[in-house]
Coordinates of C-alpha atoms in Angstrom, one line a residue:
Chain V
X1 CA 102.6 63.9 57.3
X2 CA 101.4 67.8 57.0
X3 CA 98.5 66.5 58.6
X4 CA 99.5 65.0 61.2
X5 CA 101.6 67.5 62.3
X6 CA 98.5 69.9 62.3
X7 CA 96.9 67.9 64.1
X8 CA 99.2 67.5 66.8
X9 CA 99.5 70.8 66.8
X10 CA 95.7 71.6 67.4
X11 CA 95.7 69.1 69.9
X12 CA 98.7 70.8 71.9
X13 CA 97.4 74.3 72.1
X14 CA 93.9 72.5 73.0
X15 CA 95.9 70.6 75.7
X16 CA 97.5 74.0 76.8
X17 CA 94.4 75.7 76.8
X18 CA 92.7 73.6 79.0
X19 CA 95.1 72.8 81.2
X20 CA 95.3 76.5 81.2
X21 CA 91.4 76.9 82.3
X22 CA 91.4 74.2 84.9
X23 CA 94.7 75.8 86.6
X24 CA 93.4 79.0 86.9
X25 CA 92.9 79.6 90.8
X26 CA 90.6 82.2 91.4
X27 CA 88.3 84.0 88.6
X28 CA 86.8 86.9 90.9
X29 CA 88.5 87.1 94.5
X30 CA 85.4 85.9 96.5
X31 CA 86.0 85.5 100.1
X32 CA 84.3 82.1 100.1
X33 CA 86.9 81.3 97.7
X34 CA 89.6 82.5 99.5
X35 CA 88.9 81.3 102.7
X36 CA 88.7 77.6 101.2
X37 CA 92.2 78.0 99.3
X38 CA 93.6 79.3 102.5
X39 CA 95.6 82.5 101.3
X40 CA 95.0 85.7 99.2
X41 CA 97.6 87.0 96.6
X42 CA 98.5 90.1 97.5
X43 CA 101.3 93.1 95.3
X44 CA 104.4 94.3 97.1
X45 CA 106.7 96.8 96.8
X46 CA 109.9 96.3 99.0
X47 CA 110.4 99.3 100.1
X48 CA 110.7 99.7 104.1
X49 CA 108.8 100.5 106.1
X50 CA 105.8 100.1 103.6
X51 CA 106.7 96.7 102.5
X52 CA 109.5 94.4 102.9
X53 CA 110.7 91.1 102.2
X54 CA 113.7 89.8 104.8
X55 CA 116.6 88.0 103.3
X56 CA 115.3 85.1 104.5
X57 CA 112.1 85.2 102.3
X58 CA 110.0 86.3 104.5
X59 CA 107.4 89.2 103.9
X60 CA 106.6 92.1 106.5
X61 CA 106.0 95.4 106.8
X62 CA 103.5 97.7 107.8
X63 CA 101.4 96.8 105.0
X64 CA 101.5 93.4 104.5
X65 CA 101.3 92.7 108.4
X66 CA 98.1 94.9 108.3
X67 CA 96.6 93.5 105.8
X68 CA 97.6 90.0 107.2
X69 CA 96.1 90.5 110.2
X70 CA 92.2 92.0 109.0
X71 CA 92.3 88.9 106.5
X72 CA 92.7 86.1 109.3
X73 CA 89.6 88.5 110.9
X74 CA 87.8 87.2 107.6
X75 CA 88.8 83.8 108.3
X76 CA 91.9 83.5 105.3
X77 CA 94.9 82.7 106.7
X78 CA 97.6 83.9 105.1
X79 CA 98.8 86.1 102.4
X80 CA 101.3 85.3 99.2
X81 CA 103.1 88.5 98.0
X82 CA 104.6 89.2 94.2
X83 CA 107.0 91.8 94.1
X84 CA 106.1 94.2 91.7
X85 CA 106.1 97.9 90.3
X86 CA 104.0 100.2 91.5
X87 CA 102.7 101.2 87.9
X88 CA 102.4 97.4 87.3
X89 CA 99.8 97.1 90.5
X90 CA 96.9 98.1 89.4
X91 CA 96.6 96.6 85.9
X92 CA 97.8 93.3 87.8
X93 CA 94.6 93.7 90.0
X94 CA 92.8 94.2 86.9
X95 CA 94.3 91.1 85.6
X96 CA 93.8 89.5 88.6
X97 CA 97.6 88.6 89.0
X98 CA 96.9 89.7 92.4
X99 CA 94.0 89.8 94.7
X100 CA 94.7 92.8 96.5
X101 CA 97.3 95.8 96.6
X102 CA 99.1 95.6 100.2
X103 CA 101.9 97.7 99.5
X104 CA 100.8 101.4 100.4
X105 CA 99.6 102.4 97.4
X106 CA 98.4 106.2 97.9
X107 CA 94.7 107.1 97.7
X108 CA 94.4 109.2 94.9
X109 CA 91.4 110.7 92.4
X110 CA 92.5 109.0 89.3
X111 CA 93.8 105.7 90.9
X112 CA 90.3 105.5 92.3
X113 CA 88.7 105.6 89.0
X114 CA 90.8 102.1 88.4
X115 CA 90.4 100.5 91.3
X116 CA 88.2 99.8 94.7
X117 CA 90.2 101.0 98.2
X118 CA 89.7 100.3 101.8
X119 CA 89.8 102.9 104.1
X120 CA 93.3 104.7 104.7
X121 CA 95.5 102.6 106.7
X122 CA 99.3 104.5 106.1
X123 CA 99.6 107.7 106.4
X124 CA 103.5 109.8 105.2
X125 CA 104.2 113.1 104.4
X126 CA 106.8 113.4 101.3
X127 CA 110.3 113.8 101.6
X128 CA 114.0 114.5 99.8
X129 CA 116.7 112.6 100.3
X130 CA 120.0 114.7 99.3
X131 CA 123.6 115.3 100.1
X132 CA 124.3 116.9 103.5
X133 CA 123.4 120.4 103.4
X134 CA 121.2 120.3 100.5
X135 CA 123.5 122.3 98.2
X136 CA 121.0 123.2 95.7
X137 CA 118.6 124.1 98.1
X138 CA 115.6 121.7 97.1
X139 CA 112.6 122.2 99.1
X140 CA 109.6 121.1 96.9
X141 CA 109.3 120.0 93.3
X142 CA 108.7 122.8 92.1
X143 CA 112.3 123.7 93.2
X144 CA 113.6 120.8 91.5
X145 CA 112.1 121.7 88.2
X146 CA 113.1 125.0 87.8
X147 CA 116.9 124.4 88.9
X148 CA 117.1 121.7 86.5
X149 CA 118.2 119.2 89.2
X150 CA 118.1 115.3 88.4
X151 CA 115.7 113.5 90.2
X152 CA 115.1 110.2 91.3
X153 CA 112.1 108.6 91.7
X154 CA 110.3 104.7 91.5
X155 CA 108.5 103.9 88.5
X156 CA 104.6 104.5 88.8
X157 CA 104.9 106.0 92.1
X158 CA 103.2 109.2 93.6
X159 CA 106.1 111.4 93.4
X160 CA 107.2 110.7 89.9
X161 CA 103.7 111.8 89.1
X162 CA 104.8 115.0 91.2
X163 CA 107.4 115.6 89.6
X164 CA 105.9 115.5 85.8
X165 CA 103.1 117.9 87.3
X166 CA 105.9 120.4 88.9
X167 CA 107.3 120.7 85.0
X168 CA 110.6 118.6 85.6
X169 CA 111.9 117.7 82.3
X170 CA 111.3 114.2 81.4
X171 CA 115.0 113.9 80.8
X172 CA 115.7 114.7 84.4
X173 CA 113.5 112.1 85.9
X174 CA 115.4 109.2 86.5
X175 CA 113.1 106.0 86.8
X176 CA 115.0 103.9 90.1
X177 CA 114.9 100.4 89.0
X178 CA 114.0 99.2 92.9
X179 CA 114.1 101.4 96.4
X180 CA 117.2 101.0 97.5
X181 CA 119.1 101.6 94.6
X182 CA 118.0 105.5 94.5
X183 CA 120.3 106.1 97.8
X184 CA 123.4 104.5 95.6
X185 CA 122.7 106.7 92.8
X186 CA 122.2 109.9 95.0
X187 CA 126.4 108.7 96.4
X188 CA 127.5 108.3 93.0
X189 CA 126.2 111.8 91.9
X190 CA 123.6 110.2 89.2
X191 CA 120.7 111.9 90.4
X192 CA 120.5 115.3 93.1
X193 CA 117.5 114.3 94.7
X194 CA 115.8 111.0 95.5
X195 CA 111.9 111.8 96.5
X196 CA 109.9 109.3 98.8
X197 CA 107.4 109.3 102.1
X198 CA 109.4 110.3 105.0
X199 CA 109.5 106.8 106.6
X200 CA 111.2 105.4 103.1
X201 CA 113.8 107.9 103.2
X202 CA 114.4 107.6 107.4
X203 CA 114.5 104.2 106.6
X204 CA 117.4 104.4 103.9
X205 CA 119.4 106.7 105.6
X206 CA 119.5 104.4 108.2
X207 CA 120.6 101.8 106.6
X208 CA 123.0 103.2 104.3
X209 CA 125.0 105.3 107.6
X210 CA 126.4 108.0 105.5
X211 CA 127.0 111.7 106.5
X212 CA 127.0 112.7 103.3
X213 CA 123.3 112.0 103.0
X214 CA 120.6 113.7 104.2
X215 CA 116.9 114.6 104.0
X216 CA 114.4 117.3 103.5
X217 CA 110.8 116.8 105.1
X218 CA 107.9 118.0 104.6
X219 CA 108.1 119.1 100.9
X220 CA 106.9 122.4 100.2
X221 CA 103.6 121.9 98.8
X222 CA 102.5 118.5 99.0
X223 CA 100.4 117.1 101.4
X224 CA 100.0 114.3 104.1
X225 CA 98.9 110.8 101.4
X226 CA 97.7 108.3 103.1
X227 CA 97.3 104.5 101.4
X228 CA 95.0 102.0 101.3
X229 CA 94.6 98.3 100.1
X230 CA 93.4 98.1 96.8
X231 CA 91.1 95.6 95.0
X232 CA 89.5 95.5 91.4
X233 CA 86.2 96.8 90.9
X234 CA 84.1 94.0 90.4
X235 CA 85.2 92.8 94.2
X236 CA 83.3 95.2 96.4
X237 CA 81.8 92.6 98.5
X238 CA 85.6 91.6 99.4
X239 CA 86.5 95.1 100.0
X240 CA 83.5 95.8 102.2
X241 CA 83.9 92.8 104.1
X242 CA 87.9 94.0 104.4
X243 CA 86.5 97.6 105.7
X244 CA 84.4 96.3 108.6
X245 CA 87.6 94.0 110.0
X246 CA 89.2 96.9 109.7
X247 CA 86.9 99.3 111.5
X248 CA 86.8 97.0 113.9
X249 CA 90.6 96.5 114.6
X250 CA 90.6 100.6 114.7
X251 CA 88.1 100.8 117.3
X252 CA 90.0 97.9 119.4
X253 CA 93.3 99.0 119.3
X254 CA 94.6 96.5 117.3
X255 CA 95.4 99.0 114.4
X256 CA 97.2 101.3 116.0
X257 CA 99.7 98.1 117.8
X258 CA 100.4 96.7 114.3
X259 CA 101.2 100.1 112.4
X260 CA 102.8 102.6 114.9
X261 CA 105.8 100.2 116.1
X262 CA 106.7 100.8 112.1
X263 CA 106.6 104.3 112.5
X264 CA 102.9 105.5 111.2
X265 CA 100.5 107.8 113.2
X266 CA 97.4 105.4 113.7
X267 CA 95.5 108.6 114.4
X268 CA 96.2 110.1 110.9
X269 CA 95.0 106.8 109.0
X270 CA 91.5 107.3 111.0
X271 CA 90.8 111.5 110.6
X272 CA 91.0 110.3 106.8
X273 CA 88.3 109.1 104.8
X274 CA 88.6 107.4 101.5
X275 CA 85.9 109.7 100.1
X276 CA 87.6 112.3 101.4
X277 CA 90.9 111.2 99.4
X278 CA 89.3 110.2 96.0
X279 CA 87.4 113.2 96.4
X280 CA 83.6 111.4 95.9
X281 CA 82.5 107.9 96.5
X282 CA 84.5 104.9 95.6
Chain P
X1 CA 90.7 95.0 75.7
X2 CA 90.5 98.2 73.6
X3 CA 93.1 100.1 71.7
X4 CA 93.1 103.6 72.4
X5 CA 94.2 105.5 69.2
X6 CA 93.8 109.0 70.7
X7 CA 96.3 107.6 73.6
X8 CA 99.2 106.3 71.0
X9 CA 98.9 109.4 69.3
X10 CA 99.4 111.4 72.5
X11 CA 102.6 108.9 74.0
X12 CA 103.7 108.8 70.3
X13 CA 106.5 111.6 70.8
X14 CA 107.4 110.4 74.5
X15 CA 108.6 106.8 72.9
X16 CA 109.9 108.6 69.5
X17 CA 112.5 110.0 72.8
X18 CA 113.3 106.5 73.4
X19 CA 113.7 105.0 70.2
X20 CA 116.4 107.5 69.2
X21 CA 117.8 106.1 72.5
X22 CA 118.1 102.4 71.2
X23 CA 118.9 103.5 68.0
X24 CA 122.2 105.4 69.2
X25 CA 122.6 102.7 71.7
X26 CA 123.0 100.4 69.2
X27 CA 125.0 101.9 66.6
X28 CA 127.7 102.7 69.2
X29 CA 127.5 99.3 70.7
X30 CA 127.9 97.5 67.3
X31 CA 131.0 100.2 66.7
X32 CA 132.6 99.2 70.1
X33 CA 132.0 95.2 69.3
X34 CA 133.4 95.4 65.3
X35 CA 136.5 96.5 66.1
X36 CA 137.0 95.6 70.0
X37 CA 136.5 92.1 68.3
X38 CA 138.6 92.1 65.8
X39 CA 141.2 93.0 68.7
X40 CA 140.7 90.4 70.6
X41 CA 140.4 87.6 68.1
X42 CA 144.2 88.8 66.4
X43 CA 145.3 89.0 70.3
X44 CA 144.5 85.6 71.2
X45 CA 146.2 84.2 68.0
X46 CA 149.3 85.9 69.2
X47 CA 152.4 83.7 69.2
X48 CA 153.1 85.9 72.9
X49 CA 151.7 83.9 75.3
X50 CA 151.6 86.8 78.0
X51 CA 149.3 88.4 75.1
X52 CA 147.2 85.4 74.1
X53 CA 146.6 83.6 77.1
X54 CA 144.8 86.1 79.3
X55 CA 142.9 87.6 76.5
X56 CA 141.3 84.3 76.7
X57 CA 140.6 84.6 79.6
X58 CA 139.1 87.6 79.5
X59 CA 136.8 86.8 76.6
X60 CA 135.9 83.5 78.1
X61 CA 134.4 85.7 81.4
X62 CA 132.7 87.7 79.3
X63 CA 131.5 85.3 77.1
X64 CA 130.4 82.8 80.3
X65 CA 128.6 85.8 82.5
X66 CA 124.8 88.0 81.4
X67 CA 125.0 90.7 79.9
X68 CA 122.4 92.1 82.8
X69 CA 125.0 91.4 85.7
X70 CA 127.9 93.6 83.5
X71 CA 125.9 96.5 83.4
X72 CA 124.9 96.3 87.0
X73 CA 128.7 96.0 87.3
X74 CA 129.6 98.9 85.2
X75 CA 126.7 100.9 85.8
X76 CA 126.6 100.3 90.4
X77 CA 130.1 98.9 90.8
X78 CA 133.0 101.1 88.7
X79 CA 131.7 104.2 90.9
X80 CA 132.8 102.8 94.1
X81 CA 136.4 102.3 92.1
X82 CA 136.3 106.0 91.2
X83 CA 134.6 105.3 87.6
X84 CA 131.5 107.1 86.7
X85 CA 130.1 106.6 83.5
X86 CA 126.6 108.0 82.6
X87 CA 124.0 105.5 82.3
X88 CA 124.4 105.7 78.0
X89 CA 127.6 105.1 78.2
X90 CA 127.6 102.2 80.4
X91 CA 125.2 100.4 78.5
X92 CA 127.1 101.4 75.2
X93 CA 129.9 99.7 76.8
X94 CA 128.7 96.8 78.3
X95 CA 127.1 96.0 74.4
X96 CA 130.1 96.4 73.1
X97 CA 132.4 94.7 75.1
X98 CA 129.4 91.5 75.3
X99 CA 129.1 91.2 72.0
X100 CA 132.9 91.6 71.0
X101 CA 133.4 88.4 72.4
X102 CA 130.9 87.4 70.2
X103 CA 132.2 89.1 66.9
X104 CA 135.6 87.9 67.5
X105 CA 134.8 84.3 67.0
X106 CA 133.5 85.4 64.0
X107 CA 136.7 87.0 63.1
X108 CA 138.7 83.9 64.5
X109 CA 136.6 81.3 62.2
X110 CA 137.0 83.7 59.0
X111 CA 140.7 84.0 59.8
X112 CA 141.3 80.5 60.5
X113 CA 139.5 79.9 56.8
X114 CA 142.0 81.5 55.1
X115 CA 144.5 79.0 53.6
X116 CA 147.8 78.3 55.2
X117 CA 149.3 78.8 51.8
X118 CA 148.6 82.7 52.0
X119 CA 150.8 82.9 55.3
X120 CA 153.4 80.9 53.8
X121 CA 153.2 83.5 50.9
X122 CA 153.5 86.2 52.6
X123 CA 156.4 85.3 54.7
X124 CA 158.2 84.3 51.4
X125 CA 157.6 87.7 49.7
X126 CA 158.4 89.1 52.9
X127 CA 155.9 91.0 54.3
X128 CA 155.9 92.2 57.9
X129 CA 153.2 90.7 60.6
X130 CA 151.4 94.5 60.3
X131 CA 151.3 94.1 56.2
X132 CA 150.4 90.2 56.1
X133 CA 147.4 91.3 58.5
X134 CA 146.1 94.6 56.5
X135 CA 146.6 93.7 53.0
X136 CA 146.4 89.9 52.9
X137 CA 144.5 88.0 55.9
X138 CA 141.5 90.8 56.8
X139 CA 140.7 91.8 53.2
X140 CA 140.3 87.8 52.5
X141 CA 138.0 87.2 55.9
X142 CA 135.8 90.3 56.2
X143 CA 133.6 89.1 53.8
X144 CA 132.4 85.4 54.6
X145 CA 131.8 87.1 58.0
X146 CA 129.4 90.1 57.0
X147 CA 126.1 88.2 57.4
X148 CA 127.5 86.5 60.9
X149 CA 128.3 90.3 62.2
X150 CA 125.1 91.3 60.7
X151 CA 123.5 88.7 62.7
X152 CA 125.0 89.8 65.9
X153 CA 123.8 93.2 64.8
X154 CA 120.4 92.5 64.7
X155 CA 120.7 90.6 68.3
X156 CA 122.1 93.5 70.0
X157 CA 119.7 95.9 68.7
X158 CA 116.9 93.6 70.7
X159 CA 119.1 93.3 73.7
X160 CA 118.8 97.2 74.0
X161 CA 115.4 97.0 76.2
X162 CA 118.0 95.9 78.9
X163 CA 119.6 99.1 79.5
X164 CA 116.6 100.2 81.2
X165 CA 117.7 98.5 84.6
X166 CA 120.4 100.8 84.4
X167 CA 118.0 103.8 84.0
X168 CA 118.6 104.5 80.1
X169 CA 116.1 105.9 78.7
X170 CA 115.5 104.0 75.5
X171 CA 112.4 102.7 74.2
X172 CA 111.5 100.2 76.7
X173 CA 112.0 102.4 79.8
X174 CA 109.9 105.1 78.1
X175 CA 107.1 102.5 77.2
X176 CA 107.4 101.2 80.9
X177 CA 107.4 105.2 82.2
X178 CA 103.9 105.6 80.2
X179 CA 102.3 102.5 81.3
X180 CA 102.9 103.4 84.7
X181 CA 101.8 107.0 84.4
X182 CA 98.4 105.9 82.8
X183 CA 98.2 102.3 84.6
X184 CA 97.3 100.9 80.2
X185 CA 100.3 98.5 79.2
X186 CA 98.2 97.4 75.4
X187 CA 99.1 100.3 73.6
X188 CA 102.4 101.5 74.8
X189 CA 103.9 97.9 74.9
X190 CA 102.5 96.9 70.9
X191 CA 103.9 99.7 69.9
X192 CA 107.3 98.9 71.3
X193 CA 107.3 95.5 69.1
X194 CA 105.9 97.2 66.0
X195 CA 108.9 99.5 66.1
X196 CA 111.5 96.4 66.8
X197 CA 109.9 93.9 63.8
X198 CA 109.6 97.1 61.6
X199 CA 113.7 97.5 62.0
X200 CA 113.8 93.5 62.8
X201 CA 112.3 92.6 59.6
X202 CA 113.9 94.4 57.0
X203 CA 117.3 93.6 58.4
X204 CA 116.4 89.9 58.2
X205 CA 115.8 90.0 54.7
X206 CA 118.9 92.3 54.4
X207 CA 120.5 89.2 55.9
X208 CA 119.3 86.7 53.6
X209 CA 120.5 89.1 50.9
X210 CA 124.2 89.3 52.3
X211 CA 124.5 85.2 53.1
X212 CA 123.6 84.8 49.3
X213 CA 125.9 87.4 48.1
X214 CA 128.8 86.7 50.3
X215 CA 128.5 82.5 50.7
X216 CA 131.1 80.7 50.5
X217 CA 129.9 78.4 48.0
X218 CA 130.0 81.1 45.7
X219 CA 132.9 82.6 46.0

């Protein structure tokens, strides 16, 4: 009976195993193989402008539609998009969860030491969000470190890496479980300060049509990021091929009509260079 | 894959921040459910209706809803009443007031053990419903129930990891706040389940201690 039993085990997590290996889509994103499966897995963030999905399921946003459109250039026709964390985005490259990042993840040094990026396509200064009047009188991180103030910030995202760097008390970073909810904490008195790109926090204040809210852009101190899509490192053929569709949709025009009815500055996204951003080649 | 000492070293005092966190956060929570349990399980046997009925009710909701959507509740909701708790205390609460619901069908099952002979006793000798309760019914339940509570100890403890939606900074939320500062999820993310088995285990066998001392075959 012992026996048997081991043996049906053995044979299960065979089973599983195999099943496993035969299931598994797509071992390096090759755009041959991408091209015959029809669609690319791409990370998202939800956060508006950058990425969003609409109540009805649908995904959009500046990223997304960009990188939509340069990957029907390369002959794949659509793009399926995981919601995820920032910080989880690049070890789900890695782990090829995803194929790409579409979700305006900032081109920085040490992210560029993980991953391969295209060249910049979304360009934001940083911003505040605070009550009306900015009572404490926040104006970069810096500020918010030395008065003690709470801040708000999503997980893995540039500005909580600000923030650690200005000296803010880990205590007084408060990790936002998703976007949105960072406005509602900033109403309920929870945090003092919510910190994202300019077009996040236009976007919120919109939407949330308080007076009490307000925001504070450019922060002192930080400069203009600009994002890019990122794949993992063994892809570069896929990211090359990605660059020249989107060199090519710069020079036409076609960029600058996806991006800028969202809100970015074409121009900015094409003065950048990626070298430029990770500061050396990439 | 490569484990990184030098790195667990260095986050090792960031998560130490967090697993004081979970510990308080549990200790509290198991506070809250002990005796908000025993409430509610001597409310609902109330002979007042009014009393009994929607305690039962309340329980049942708790019992029937996540734990995840209370704290959203306490945590997003309560504000917009004119209730603001800090994030510790409304995970503490929401814990608590789960698992009380919990606890006090343990209470109600060790109650309902106890004879019917020892209520008829104690009306004959005349004790009021206060004395009946502290000197004859609790002293005789409490301790057929001590592994069952433990039990529900050890659950909530591994429930903590959920207070991070609600921006707590226990363990979890600290391991999550590394991983995503250094992009590595191996070495902060083991070390989070070494630190729950090395509390999980010992109060396991602690367990299997109290169930032999207290069974009821036994006694």
């Amino acid at each position: 009976m012992k026996k048997t039993m081991k043996h049906l085990i053995v044979a299960i997590v065979l089973g599983v195993s195999l099943t496993g290996a035969t299931g598994m889509p797509v071992l390096a994103a090759d755009l041959e193989q991408l091209k015959e499966q029809g669609f690319a897995r791409i990370a998202i963030a939800n956060e508006p402008p950058w990425t969003m999905v609409t109540t009805g399921g649908e995904v959009s946003g500046a990223a997304p539609d960009l990188a939509r459109a340069v990957l029907k250039k390369l002959g794949v026709n659509d793009v399926v998009a995981s919601v995820s964390e920032y910080g989880a985005m690049i070890p789900g490259v890695q782990a090829r969860r995803f194929d790409m990042v579409a979700a305006g993840l900032f081109i920085k040094p040490e992210r560029c030491k993980a991953v391969l990026f295209s060249q910049p396509d979304l360009c934001d200064a940083e911003s505040f969000m605070i009550k009306a009047g900015n009572p404490l009188n926040l104006k970069s991180f810096a500020d918010v470190a030395s008065s003690g103030a709470k801040i708000g910030v999503v997980g893995g995202g540039t500005e909580e890496k600000l923030a650690i760097e200005a000296g803010v008390d880990r205590a007084n970073i408060v990790v936002v479980p998703d976007p949105q909810s960072g406005a509602k904490l900033l109403q309920d008195g929870r945090i003092d300060v919510y910190a994202l790109p300019v077009l996040s926090i236009s976007d919120l204040l919109k939407k949330a049509k308080d007076p009490s809210l307000a925001m504070f852009a450019p922060v002192e101190n930080t400069p203009i990021f600009c994002a890019g899509v990122a794949f993992r490192k063994q892809d570069s053929a896929l990211r090359n091929a990605y660059d020249v569709a989107l060199a090519a949709m710069k020079a036409s025009g076609e960029f600058a009509a996806i991006v800028e009815p969202y809100g970015y500055s074409a121009d900015a996204a094409m003065q950048q260079t990626r070298e430029n951003l990770c500061g050396g080649p990439n | 894959m490569e484990w990184d000492w030098e790195f667990s070293i260095q986050i090792l005092p960031q998560l130490w921040e967090g697993v004081k966190v979970t510990i308080q956060a549990t200790i509290l929570g198991t506070m809250i459910a002990m005796t908000l349990g025993l409430l509610l399980a001597i409310a609902r046997r109330s002979a007042n209706e009014w009393i009994s009925r929607p305690v039962g009710v309340f329980a049942e909701l708790i019992r029937g809803t996540p734990l995840l959507v209370q704290l959203y509740f306490l945590f997003y909701v309560l504000p917009d009443l004119g209730l603001l708790l800090s994030p510790l205390t409304a995970g503490v609460l929401g814990l608590g007031l789960h698992y009380s619901t919990y606890t006090a069908e343990v209470y109600r099952t060790g109650i309902d053990a106890i004879p019917k002979g020892q209520w008829e006793a104690s009306k004959a000798t005349n004790l009021s419903a206060n004395q009946t309760w502290t000197h004859i019914i609790i002293p005789q339940a409490i301790p057929p129930m001590i592994p069952a509570l433990a039990n529900y100890f050890v659950a909530m403890f591994k429930e903590t990891p959920l207070l991070a939606a609600i921006t707590v900074l226990e363990l979890m939320n600290q391991a999550r706040s590394v991983a995503n500062y250094h992009y590595k999820y191996v070495e902060p993310m083991t070390m989070v389940g070494l630190f729950f088995l090395a509390v999980s285990v010992p109060s396991v066998i602690l367990l299997r201690k109290l169930e032999a001392r207290f069974a009821p075959s036994n006694s």
